[in-house]
PDB file of C-alpha atoms and ligand atoms in Angstrom:
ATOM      1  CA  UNK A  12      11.260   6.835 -16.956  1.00 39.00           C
ATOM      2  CA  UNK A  13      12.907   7.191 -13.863  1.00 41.00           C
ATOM      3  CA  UNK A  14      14.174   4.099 -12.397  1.00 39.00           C
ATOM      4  CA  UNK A  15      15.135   3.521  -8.317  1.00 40.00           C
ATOM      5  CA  UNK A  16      17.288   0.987  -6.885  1.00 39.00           C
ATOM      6  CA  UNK A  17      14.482  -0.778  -4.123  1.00 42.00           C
ATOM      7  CA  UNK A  18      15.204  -1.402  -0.630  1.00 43.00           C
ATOM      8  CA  UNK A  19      14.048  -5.507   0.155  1.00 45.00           C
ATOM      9  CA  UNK A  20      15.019  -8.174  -1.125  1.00 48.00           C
ATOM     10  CA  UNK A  21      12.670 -11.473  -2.300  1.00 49.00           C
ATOM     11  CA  UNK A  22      12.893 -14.759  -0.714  1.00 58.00           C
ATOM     12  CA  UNK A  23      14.161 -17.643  -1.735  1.00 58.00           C
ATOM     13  CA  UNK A  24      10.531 -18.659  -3.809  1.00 67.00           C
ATOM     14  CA  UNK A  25      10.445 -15.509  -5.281  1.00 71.00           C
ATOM     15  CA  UNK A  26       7.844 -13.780  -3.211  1.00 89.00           C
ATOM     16  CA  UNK A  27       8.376 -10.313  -1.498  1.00 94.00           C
ATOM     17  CA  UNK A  28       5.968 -11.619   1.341  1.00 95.00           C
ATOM     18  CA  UNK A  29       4.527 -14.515   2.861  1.00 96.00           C
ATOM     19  CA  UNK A  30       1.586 -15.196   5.030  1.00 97.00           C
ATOM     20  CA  UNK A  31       1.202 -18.430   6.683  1.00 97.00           C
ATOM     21  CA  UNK A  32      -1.686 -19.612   8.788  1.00 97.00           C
ATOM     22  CA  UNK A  33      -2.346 -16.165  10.070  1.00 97.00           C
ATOM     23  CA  UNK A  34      -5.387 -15.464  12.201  1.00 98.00           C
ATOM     24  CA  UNK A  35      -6.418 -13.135  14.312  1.00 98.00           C
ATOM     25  CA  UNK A  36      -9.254 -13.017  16.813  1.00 97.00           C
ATOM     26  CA  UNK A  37     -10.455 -10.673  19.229  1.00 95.00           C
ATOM     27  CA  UNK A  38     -12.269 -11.035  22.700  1.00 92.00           C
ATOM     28  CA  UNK A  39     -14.154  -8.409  24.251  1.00 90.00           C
ATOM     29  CA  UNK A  40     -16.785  -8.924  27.006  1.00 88.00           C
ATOM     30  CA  UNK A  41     -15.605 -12.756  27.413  1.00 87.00           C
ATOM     31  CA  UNK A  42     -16.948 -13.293  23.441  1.00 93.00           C
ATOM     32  CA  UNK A  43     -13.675 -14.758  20.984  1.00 93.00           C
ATOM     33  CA  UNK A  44     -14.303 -13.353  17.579  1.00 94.00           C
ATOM     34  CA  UNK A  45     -12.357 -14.716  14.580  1.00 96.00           C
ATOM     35  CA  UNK A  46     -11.660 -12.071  12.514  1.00 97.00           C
ATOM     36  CA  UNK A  47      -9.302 -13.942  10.240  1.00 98.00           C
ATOM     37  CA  UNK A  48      -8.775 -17.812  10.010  1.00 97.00           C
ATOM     38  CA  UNK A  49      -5.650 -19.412   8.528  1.00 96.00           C
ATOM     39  CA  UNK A  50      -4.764 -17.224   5.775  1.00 98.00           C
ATOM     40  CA  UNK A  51      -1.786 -18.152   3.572  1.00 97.00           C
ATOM     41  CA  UNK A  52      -0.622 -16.629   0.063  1.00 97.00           C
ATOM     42  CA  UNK A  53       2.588 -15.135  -1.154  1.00 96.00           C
ATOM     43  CA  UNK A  54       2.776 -11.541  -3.030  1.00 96.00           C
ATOM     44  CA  UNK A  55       5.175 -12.144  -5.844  1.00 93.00           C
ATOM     45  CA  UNK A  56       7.723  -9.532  -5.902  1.00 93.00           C
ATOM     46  CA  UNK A  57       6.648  -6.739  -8.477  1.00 94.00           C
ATOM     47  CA  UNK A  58       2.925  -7.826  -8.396  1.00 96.00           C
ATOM     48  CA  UNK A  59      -0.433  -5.845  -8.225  1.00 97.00           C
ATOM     49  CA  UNK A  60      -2.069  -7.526  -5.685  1.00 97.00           C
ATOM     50  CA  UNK A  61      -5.634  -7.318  -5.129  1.00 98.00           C
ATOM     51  CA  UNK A  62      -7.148  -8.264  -1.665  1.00 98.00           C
ATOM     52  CA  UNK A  63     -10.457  -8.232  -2.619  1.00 98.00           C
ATOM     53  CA  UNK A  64     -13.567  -9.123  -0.847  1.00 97.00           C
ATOM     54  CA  UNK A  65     -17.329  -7.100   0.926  1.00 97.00           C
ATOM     55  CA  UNK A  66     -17.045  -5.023   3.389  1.00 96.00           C
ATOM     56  CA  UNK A  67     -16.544  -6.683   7.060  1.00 97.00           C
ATOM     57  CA  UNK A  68     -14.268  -9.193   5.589  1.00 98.00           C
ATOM     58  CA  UNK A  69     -11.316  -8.861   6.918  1.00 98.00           C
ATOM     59  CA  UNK A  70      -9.063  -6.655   4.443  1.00 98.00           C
ATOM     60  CA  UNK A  71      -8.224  -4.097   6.853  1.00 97.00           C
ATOM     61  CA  UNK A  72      -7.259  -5.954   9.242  1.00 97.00           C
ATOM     62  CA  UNK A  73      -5.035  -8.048   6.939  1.00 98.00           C
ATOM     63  CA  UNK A  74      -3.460  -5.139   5.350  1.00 97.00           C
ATOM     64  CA  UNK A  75      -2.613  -3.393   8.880  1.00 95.00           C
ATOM     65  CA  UNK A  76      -1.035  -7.010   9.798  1.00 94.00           C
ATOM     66  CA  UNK A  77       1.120  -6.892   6.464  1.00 94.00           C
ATOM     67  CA  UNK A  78       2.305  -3.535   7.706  1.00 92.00           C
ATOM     68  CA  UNK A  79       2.886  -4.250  11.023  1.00 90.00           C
ATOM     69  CA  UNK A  80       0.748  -2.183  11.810  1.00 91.00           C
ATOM     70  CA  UNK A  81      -1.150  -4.689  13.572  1.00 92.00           C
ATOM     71  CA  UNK A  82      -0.381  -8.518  14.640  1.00 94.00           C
ATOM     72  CA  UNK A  83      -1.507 -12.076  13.773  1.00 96.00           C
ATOM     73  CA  UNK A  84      -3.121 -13.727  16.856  1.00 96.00           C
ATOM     74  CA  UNK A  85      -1.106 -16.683  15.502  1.00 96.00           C
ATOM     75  CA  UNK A  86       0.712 -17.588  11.966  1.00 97.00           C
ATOM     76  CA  UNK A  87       3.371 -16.264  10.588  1.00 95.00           C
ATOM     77  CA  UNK A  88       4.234 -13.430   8.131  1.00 95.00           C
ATOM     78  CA  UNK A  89       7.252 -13.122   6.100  1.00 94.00           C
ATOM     79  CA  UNK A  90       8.846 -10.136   4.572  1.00 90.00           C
ATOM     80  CA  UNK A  91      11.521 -10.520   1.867  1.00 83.00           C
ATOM     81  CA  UNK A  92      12.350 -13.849   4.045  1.00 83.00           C
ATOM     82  CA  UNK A  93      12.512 -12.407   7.357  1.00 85.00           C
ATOM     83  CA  UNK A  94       9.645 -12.923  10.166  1.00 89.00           C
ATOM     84  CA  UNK A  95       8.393 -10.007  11.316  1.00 85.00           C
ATOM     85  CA  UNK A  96       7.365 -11.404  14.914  1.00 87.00           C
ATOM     86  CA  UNK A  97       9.123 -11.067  17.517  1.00 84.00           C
ATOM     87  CA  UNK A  98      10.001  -7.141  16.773  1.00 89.00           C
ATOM     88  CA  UNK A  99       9.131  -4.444  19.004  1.00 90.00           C
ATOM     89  CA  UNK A 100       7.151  -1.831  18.280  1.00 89.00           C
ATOM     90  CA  UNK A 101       9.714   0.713  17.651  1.00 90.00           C
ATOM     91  CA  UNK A 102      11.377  -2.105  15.419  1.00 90.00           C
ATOM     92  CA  UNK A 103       8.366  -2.277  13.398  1.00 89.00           C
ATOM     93  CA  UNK A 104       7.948   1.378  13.196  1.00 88.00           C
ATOM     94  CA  UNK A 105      11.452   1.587  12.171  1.00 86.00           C
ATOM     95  CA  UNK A 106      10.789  -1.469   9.902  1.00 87.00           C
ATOM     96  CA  UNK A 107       8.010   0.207   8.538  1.00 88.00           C
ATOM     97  CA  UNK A 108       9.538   3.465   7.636  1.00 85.00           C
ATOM     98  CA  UNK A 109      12.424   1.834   5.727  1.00 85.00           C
ATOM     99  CA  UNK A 110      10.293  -0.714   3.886  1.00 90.00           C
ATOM    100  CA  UNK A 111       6.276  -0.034   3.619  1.00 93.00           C
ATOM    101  CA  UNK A 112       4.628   2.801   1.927  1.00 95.00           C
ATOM    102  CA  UNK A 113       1.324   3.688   3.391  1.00 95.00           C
ATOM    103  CA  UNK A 114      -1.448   5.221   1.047  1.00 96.00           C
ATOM    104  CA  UNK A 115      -4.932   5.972   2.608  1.00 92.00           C
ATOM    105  CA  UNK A 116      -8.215   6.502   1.418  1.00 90.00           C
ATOM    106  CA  UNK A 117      -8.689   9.831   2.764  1.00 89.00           C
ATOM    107  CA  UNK A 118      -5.401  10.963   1.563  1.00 92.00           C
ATOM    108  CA  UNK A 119      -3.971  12.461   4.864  1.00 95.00           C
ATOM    109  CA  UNK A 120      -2.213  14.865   3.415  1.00 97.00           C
ATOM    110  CA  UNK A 121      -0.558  17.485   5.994  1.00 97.00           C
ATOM    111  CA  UNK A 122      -3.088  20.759   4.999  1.00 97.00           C
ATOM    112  CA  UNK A 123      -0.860  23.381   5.633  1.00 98.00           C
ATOM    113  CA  UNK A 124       1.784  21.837   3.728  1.00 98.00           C
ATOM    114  CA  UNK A 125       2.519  22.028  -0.043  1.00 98.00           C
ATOM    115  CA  UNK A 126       2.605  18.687  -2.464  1.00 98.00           C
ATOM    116  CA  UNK A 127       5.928  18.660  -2.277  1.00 98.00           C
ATOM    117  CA  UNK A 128       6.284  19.902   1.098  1.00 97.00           C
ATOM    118  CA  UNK A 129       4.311  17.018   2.298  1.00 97.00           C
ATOM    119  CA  UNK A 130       6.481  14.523   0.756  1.00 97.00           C
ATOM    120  CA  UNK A 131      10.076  16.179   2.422  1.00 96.00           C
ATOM    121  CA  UNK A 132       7.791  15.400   5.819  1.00 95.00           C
ATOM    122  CA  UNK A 133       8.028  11.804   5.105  1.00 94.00           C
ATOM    123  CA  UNK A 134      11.549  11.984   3.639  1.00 92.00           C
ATOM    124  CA  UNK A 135      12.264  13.534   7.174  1.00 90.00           C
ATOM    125  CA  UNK A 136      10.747  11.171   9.014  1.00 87.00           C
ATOM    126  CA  UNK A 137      12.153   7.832   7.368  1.00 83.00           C
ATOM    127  CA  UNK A 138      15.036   6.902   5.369  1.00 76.00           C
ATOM    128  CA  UNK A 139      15.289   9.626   3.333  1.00 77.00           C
ATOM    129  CA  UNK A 140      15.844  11.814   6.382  1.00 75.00           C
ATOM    130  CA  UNK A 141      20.124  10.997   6.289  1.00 83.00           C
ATOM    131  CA  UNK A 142      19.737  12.445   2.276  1.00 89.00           C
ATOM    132  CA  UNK A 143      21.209  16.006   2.085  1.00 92.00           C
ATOM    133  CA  UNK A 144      18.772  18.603   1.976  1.00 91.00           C
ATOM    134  CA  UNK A 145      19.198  19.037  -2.112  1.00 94.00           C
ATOM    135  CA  UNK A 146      18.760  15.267  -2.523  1.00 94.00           C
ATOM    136  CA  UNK A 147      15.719  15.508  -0.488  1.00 95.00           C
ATOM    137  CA  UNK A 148      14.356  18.068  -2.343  1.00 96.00           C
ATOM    138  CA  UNK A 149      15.200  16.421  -6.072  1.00 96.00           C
ATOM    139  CA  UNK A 150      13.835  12.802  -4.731  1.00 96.00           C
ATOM    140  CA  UNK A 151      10.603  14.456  -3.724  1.00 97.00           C
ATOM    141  CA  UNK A 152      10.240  16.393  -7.010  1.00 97.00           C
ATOM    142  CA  UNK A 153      11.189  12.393  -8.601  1.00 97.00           C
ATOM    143  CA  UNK A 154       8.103  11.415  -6.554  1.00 97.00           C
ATOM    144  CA  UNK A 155       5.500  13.810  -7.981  1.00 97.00           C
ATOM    145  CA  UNK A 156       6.899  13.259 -11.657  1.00 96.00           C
ATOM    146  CA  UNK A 157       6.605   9.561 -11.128  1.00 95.00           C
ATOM    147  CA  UNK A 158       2.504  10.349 -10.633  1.00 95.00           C
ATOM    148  CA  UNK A 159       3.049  12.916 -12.928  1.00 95.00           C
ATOM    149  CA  UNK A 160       2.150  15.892 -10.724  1.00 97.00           C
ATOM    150  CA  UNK A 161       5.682  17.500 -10.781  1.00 95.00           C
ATOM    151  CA  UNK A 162       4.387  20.635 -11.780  1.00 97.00           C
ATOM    152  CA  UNK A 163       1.950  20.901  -9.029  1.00 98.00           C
ATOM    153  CA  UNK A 164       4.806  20.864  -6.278  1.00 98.00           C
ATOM    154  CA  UNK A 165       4.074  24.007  -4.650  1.00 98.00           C
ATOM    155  CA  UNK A 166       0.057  23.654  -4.453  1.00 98.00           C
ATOM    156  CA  UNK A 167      -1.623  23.240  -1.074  1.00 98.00           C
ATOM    157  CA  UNK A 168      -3.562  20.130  -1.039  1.00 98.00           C
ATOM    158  CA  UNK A 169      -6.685  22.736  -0.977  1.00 98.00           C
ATOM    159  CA  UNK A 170      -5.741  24.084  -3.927  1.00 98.00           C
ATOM    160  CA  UNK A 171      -5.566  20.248  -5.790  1.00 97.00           C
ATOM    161  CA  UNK A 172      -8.738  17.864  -6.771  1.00 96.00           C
ATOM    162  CA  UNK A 173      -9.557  15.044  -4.684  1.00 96.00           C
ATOM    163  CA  UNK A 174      -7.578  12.523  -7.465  1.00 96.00           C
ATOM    164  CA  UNK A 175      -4.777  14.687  -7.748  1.00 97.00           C
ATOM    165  CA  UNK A 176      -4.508  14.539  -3.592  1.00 97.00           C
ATOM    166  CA  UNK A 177      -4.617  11.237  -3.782  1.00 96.00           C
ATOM    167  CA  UNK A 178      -1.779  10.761  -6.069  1.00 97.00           C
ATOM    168  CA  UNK A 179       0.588  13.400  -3.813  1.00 98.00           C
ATOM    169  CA  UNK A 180      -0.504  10.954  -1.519  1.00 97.00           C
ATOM    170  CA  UNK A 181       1.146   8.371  -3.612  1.00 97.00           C
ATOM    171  CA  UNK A 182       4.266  10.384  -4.011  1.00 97.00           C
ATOM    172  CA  UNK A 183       4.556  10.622  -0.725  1.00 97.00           C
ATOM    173  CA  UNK A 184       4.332   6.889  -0.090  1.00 97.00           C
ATOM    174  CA  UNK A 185       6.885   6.443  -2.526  1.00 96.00           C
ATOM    175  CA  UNK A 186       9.297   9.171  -0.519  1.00 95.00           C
ATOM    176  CA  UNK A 187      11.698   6.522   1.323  1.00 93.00           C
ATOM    177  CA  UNK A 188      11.644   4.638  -1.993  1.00 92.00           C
ATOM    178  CA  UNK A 189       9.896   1.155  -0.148  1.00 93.00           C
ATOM    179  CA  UNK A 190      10.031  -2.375  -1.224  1.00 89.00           C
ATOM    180  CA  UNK A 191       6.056  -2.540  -1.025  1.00 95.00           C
ATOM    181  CA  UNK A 192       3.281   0.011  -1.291  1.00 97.00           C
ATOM    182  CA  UNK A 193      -0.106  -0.946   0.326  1.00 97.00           C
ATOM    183  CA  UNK A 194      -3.274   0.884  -0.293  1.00 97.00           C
ATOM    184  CA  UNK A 195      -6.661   0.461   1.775  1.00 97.00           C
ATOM    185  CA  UNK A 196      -9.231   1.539  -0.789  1.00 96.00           C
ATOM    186  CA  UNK A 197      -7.300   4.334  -2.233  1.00 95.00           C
ATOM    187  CA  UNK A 198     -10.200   4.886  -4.744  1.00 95.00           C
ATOM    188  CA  UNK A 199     -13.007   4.995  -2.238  1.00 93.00           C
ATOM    189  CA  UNK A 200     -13.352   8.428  -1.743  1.00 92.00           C
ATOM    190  CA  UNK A 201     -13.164   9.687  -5.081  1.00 94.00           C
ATOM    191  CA  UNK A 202     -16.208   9.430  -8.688  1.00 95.00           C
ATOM    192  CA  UNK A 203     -15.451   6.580 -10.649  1.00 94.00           C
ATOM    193  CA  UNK A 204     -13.791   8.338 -13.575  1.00 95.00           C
ATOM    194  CA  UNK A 205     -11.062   9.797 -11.109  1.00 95.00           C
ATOM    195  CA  UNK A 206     -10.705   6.066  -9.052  1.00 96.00           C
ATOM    196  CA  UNK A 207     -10.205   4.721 -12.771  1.00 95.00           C
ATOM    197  CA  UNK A 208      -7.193   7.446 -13.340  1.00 95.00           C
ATOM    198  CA  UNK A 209      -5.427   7.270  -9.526  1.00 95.00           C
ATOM    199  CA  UNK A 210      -5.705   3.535  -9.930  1.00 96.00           C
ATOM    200  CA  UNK A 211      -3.918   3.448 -13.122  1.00 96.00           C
ATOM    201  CA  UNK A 212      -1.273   6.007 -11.435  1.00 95.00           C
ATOM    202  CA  UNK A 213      -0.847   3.591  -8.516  1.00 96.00           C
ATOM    203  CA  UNK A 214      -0.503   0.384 -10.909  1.00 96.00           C
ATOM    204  CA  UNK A 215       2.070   1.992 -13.214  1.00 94.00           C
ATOM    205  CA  UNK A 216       4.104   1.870 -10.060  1.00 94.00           C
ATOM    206  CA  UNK A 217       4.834  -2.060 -10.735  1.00 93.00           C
ATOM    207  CA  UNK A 218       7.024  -0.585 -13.897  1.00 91.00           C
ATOM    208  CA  UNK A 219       9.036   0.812 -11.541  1.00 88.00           C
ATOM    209  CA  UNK A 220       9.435  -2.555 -10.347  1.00 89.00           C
ATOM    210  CA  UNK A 221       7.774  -1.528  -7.113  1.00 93.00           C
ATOM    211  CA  UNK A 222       4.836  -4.370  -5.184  1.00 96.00           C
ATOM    212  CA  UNK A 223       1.831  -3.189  -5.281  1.00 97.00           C
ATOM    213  CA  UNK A 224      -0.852  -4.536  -2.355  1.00 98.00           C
ATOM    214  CA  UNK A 225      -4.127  -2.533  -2.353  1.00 98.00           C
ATOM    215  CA  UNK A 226      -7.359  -3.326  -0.777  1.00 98.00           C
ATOM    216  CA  UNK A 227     -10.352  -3.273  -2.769  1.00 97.00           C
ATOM    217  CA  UNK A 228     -14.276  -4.400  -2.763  1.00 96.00           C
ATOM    218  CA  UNK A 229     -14.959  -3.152  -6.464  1.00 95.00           C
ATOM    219  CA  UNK A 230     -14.656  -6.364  -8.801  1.00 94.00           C
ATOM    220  CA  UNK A 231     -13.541  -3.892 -11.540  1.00 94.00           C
ATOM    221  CA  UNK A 232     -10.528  -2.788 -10.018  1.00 96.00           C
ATOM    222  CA  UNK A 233      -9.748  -6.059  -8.597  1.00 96.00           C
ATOM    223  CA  UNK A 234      -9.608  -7.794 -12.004  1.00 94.00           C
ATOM    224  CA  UNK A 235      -7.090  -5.701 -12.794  1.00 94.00           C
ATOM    225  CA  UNK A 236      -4.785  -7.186 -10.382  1.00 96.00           C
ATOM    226  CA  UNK A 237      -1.483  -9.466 -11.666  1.00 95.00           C
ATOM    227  CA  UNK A 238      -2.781 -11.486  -8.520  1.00 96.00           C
ATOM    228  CA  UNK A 239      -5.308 -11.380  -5.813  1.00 96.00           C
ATOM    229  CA  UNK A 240      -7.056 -13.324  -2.891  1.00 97.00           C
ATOM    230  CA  UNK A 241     -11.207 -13.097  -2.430  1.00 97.00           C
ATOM    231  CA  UNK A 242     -12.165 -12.997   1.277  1.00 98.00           C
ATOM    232  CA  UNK A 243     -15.477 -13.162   2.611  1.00 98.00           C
ATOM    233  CA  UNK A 244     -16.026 -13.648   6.734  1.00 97.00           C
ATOM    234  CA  UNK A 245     -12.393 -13.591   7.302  1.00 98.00           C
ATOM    235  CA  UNK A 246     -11.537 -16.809   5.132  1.00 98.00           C
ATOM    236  CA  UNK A 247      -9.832 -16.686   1.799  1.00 97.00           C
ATOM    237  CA  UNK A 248     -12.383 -18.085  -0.649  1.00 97.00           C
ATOM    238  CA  UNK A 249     -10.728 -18.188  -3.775  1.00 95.00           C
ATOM    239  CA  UNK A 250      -6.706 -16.979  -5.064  1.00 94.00           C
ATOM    240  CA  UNK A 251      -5.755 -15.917  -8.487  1.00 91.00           C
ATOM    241  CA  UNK A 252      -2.914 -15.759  -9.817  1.00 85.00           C
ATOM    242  CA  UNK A 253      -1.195 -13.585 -13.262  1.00 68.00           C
ATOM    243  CA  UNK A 254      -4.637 -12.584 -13.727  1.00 56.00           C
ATOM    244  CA  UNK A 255      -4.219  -9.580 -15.963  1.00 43.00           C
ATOM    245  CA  UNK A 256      -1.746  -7.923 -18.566  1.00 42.00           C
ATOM    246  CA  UNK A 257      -0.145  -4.181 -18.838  1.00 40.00           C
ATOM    247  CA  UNK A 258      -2.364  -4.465 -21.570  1.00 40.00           C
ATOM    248  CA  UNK A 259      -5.506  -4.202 -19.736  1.00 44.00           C
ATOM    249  CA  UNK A 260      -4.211  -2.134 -17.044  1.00 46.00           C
ATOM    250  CA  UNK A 261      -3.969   0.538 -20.338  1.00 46.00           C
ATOM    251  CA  UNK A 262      -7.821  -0.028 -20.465  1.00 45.00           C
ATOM    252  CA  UNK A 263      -7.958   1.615 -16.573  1.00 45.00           C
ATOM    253  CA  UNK A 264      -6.562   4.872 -17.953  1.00 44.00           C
ATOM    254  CA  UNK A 265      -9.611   5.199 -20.659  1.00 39.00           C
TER     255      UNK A 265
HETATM  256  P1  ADP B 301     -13.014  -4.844   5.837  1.00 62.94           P
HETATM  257  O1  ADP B 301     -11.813  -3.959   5.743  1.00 62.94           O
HETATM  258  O2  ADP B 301     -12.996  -5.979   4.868  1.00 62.94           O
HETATM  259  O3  ADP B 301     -14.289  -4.076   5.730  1.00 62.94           O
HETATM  260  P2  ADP B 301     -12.214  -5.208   8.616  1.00 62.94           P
HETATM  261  O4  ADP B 301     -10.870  -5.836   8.555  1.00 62.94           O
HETATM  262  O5  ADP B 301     -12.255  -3.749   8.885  1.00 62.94           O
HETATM  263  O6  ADP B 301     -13.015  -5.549   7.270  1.00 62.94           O
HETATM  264  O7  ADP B 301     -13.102  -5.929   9.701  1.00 62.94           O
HETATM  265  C1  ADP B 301     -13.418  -7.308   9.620  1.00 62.94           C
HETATM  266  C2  ADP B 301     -14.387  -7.678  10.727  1.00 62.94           C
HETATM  267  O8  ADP B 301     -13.742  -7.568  11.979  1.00 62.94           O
HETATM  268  C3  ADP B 301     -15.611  -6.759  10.789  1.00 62.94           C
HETATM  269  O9  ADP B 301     -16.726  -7.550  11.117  1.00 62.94           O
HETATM  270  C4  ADP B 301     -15.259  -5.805  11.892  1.00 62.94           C
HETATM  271  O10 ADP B 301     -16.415  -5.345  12.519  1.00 62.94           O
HETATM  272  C5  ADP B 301     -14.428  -6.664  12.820  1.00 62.94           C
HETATM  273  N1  ADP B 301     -13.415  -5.887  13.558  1.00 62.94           N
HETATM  274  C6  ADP B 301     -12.332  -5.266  13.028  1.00 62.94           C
HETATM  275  N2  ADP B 301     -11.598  -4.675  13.974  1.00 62.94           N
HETATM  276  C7  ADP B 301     -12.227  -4.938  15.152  1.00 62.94           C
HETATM  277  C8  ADP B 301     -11.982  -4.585  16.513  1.00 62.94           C
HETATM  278  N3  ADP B 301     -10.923  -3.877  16.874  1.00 62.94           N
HETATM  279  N4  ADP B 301     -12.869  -5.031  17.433  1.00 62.94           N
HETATM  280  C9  ADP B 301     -13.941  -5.774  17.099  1.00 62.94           C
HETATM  281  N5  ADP B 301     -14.232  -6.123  15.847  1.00 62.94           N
HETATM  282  C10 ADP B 301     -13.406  -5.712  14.879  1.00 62.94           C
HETATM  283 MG1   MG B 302     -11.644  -1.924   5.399  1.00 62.94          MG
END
């Protein structure tokens, strides 16, 4: 197994991130809509963490906030101790490069590109980028064996099934070697037998030690968390914690 050192650090209780009070609304027309209303949980560093909940509730918009991709209307959110308001966009971007790995459910994989081409583009583009051009090539080729693609390297994502996409898609996110990967639905797009296999991919990440936070609204993939939060209409409903075992994670792979 191939073990990285990981950017981040925890906090003092533990967990890689924090999210107090957090809510954001919107107004268009005049008309205040609460899209989220005091969230608060922790993701334990190293955890598979569900954020679970039907359509409309408010996942998206929570993940993009955990990314800074987006911003709470007001509340806080901590990463590895450190608030992230207050930073500029193009400290969040930079932020985000070093320390967030973004996996979509769509893939968004660069077409003309090979697997392995498409992961020295994100190498480029964050951390990785100071690594000498060999280094870059070797930690991209670490990426695809860590999904266990390496011998696809020089396909075009054309030439690759929608599950194996998806997982360059996880190598890729893994490219600046992040303290957390976050997932909106990264099994949506693909038949149930091939969600069950790239979900299995993306939670033997947590051996690695990396923190896991992916979006779901399938009950059977978020059981499988280590620990989640249920919204529904922008409120957290329920929170579980240490929920499941490597043991049952196995059964995702069947
Ligand atoms: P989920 O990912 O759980 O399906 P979202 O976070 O995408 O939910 O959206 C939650 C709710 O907020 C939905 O009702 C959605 O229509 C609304 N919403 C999200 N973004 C906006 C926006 N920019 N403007 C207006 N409403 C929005
Ligand atoms: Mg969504």
């Amino acid at each position: 197994m191939v073990q990285m050192p990981l950017s981040g650090d925890s906090s003092a209780d533990g967990s890689l991130v924090r999210v107090e009070q957090v809510t954001r609304t919107i107004t268009t027309r005049n008309q205040k809509t609460t899209i989220l209303d005091g969230i608060t949980f922790s993701v334990p560093h190293g955890a598979l963490f569900a954020i679970n909940g039907p359509s409309g509730s408010g996942k998206s918009t929570l993940l993009n906030m955990l990314s800074g991709i987006d911003r709470p209307s007001s509340g806080q959110i901590f990463f590895a101790g450190n608030e992230l308001r207050g930073r500029s966009e193009n400290e969040l971007a930079r932020w985000r490069g070093q320390h967030v790995g973004i996996i979509f459910q769509f893939f968004q994989l660069i077409p003309t590109l090979t697997a392995c081409e498409n992961i020295l583009l994100a190498l480029e583009l964050g951390g990785g980028g100071k690594l000498p051009r060999t280094a870059r090539r070797a930690r991209a080729l670490t990426c695809l064996e860590m999904v266990g693609l390496q011998d696809l390297a020089r396909r075009l994502p054309s030439e690759l099934s929608g599950g194996q996409q998806q997982r360059v898609a996880i190598a890729r996110a893994l490219a600046n070697n992040p303290s957390v990967l976050v997932a909106d639905e990264p099994t949506g797009n693909l038949d149930s037998r091939t969600a069950r296999q790239v979900f299995a991919t993306l939670a033997s990440l947590v051996e690695y030690k990396h923190t896991v936070i992916y979006v779901t609204h399938d009950p059977a993939f978020a059981a499988l968390a280590t620990a989640r939060i249920d919204l529904l209409d922008g409120r957290i409903v329920s929170q579980h914690n240490a929920l499941a075992t490597i043991t049952s994670l196995e059964g995702a792979q069947r």
